[in-house]
Coordinates of C-alpha atoms in Angstrom, one line a residue:
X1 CA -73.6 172.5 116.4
X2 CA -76.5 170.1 114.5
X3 CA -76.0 170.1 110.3
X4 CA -76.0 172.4 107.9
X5 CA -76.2 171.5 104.6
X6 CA -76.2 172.5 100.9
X7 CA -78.9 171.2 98.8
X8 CA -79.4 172.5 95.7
X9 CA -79.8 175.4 92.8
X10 CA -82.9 177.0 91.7
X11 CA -84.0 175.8 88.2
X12 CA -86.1 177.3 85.3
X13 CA -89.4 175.2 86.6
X14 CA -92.7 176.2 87.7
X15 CA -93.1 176.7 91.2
X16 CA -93.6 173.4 92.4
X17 CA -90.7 171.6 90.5
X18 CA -88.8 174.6 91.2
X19 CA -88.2 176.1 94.9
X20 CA -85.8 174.7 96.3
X21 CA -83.8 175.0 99.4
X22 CA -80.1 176.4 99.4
X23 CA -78.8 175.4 102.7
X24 CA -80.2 174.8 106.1
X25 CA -79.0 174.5 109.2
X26 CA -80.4 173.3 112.4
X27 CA -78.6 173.2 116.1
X28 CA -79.3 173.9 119.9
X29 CA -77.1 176.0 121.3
X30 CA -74.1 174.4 123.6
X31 CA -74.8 176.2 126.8
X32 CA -76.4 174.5 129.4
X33 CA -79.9 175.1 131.3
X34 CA -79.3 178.5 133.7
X35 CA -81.2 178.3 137.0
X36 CA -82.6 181.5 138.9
X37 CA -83.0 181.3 142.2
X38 CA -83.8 185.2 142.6
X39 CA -87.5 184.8 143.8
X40 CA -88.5 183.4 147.1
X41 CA -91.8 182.8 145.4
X42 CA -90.9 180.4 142.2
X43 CA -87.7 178.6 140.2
X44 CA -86.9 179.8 137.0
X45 CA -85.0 178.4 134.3
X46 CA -83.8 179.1 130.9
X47 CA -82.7 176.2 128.4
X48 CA -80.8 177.0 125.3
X49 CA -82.0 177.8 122.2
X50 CA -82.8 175.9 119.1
X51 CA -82.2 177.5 116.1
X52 CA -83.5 176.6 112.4
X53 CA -82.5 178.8 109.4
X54 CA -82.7 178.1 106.0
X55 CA -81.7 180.2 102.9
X56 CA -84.4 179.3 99.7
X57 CA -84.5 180.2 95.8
X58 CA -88.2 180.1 94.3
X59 CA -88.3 180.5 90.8
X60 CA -90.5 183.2 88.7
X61 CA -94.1 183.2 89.5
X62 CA -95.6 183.4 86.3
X63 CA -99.0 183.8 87.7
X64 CA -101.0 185.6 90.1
X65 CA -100.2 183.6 92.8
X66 CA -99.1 184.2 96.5
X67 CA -96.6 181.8 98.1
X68 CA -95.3 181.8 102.0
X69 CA -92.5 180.2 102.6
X70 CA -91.5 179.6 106.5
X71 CA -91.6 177.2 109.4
X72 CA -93.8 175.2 111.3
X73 CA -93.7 173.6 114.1
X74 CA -95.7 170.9 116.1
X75 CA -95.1 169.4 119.7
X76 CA -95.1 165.1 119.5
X77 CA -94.3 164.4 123.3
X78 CA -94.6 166.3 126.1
X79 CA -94.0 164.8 129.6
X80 CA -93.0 167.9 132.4
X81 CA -93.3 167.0 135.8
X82 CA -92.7 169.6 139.1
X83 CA -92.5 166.8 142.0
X84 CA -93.0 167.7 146.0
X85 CA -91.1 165.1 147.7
X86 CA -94.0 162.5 149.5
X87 CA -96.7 165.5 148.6
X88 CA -97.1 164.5 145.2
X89 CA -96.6 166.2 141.4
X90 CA -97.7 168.9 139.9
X91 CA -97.8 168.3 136.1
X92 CA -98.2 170.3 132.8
X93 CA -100.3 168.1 130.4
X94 CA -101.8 168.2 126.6
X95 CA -104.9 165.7 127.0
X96 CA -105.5 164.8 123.8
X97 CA -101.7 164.4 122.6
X98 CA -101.4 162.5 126.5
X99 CA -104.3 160.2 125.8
X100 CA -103.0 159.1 121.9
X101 CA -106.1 161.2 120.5
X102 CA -103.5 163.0 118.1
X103 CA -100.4 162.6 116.8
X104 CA -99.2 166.2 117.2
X105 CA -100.4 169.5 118.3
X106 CA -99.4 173.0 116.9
X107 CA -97.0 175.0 118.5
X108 CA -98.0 178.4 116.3
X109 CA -97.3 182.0 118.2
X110 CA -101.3 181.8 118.3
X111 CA -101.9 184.5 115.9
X112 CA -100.2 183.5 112.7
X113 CA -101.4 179.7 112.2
X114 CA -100.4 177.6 111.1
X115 CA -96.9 179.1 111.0
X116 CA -94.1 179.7 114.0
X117 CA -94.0 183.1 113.7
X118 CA -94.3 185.8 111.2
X119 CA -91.4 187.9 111.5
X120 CA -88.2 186.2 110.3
X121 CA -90.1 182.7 110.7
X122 CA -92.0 183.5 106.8
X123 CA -91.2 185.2 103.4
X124 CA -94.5 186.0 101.3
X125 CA -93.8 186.1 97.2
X126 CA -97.0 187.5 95.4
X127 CA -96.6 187.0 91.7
X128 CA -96.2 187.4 88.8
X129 CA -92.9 187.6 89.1
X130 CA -89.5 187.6 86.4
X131 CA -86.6 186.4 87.8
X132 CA -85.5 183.8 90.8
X133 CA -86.5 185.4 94.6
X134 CA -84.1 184.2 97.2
X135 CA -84.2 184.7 101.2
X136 CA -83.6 183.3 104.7
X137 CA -86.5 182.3 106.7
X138 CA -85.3 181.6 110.6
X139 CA -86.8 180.3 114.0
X140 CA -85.9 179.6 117.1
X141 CA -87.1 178.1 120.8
X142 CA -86.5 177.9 123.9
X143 CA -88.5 177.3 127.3
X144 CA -88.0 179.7 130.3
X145 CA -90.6 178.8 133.1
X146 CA -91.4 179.5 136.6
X147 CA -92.2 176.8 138.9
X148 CA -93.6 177.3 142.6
X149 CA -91.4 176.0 145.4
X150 CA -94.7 175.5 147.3
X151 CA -97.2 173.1 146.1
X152 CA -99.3 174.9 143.9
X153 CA -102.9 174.3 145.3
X154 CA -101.6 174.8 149.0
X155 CA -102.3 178.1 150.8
X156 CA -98.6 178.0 152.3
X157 CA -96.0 179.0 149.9
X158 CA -93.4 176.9 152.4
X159 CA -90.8 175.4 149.7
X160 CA -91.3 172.0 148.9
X161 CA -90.0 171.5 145.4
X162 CA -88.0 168.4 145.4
X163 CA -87.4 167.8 141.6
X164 CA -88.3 168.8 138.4
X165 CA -88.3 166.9 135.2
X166 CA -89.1 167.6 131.4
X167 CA -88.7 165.9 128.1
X168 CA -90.3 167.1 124.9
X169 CA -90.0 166.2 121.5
X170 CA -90.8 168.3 118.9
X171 CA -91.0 168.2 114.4
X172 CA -90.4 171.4 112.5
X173 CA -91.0 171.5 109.2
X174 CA -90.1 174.3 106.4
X175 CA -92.7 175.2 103.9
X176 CA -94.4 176.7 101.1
X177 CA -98.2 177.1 100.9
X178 CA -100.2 178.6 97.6
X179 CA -102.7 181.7 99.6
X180 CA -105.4 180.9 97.8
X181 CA -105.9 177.2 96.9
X182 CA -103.9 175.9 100.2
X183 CA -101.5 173.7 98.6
X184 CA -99.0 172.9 100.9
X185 CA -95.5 171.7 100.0
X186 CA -93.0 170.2 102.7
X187 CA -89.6 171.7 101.6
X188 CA -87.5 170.1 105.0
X189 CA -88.5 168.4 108.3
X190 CA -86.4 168.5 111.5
X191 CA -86.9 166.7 114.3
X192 CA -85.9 167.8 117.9
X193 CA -85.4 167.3 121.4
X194 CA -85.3 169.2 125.0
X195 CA -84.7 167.4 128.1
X196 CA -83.8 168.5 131.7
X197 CA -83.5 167.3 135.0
X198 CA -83.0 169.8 137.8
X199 CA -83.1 168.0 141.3
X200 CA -83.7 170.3 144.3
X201 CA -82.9 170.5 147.9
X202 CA -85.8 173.0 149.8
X203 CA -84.4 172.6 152.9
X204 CA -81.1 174.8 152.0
X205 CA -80.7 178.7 151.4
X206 CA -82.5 180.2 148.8
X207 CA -79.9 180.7 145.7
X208 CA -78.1 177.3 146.7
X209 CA -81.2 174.7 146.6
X210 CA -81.3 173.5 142.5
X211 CA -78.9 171.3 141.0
X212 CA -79.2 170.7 137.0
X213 CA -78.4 167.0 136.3
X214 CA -77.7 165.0 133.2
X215 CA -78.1 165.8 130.4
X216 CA -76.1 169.0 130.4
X217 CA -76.1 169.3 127.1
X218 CA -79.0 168.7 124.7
X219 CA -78.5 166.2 121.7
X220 CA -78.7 167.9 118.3
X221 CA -81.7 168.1 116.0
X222 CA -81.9 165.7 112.8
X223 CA -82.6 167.2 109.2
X224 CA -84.7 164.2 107.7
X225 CA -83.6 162.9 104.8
X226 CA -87.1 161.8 103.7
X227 CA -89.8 164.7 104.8
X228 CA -92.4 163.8 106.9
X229 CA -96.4 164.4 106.1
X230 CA -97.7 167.2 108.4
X231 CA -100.7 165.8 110.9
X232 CA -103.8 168.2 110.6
X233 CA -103.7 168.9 114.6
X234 CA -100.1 170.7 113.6
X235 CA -101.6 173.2 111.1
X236 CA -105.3 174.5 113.3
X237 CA -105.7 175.6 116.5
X238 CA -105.4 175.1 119.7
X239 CA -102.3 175.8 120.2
X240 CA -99.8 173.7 122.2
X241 CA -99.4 176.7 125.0
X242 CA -103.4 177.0 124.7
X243 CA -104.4 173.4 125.0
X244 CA -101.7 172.8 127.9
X245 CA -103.8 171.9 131.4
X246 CA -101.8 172.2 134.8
X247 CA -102.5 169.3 137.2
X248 CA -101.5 168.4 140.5
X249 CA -101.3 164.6 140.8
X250 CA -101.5 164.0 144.7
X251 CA -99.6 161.1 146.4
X252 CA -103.3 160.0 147.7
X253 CA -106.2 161.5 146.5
X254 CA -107.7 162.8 143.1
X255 CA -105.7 164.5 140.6
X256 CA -106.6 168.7 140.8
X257 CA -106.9 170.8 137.7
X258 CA -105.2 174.0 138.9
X259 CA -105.1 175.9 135.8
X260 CA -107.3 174.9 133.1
X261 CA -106.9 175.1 129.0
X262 CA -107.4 178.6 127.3
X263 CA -109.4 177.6 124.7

């Protein structure tokens, strides 16, 4: 169920010498991928989860400072493939991260960058204040698509999905950053990983066609025991869900852009 581990006590410091992170845990849920079959029009699927949570003590903040502490997260590798037997591929893509232009792109909500999230994903402490603060700051992820079983630039929505293929790699890192000057301190980093390989068979029944292959289950994440520097392309936009370009990559032919970025 990935690590969880204890790492320290809160001491009399300044802020910088002196949050410090409690215990954190890190896992992706055991069940396997679920298929749905329900639509006539797409496949859907739903991995499992993965889950970060981390419980924090920062000590007083003697001056007027603000501090949030909470999770970020970047995508490293993307490759996510939608195949049509002889037709060809239809492909989600991140061009610059594809092409080796970057070393990471954000994976913010979109809003609330650089962070995850802002609900349970961040804790803000405004100072001054007297005594230690401590709370949990939590994430979690999961992907839950639709895929055509037509080829998406046909006109004919006659099922041809043959196979469907993703692997993405992804660092998370917990926290703290000073409101005003920027200062940015890496608390943890966690590295993680979601693969899936569902073949398909279009010529059966609806409900009866997808088959989710090795691996069932996902390997667990790694708490780093040295943190890892955050690239720039992780804390601006775009983010990953905004940069993403669908393509379909023919057999013969040119490659198609079907739906373009957002931004």
């Amino acid at each position: 169920m990935g690590c969880v581990q204890s790492l320290g006590r809160c001491k009399p410091k300044g802020f910088r010498e002196g949050v410090c992170v409690l215990d954190l845990s890190a896992c992706i849920d055991p069940d396997p991928t679920s298929v749905d079959e329900s639509s006539s029009v797409v496949l859907r699927y739903r991995t499992p989860h993965f889950r970060a949570s981390a419980r924090v003590c920062v000590p007083p903040v003697a001056a007027k400072e603000t501090w949030t502490v909470g999770w970020i997260q970047a995508c490293n590798h993307m490759e996510f493939y939608n195949k049509y037997g002889a037709k060809g591929m239809s492909s989600w893509e991140l061009p610059d991260l594809r092409d080796g232009k970057i070393q990471a792109i954000s994976d913010s909500d979109g809003v609330n960058y650089p962070w995850y999230g802002n609900t349970t994903e961040t804790c803000t402490i405004v100072g001054p204040t007297k005594k230690d603060t401590k709370f949990t700051v939590s994430m979690n992820d999961n992907f839950y698509p639709s895929v055509t079983w037509g080829v998406p630039v046909s006109d004919s929505n006659a099922p041809m999905l043959s196979s469907i293929w993703r692997d993405q790699s992804f660092t998370t890192w917990l926290v703290a950053i000073n409101q005003a000057s920027g200062e940015t301190l890496v608390l943890q980093t966690v590295r993680w990983r979601m693969r899936l390989h569902i073949e398909v068979d279009a010529e059966k029944p609806l409900g009866k066609r997808a088959r989710l292959c090795e691996p069932i289950a996902q390997e667990q994440p790694q708490v780093l025991v040295k943190n890892e520097p955050i690239p720039p392309n992780a804390m601006v936009k775009p983010n990953a869900n905004d940069a993403q370009v669908l393509m379909w990559r023919p057999r013969t032919g040119e490659p198609v852009v079907v739906i373009p970025p957002k931004y």
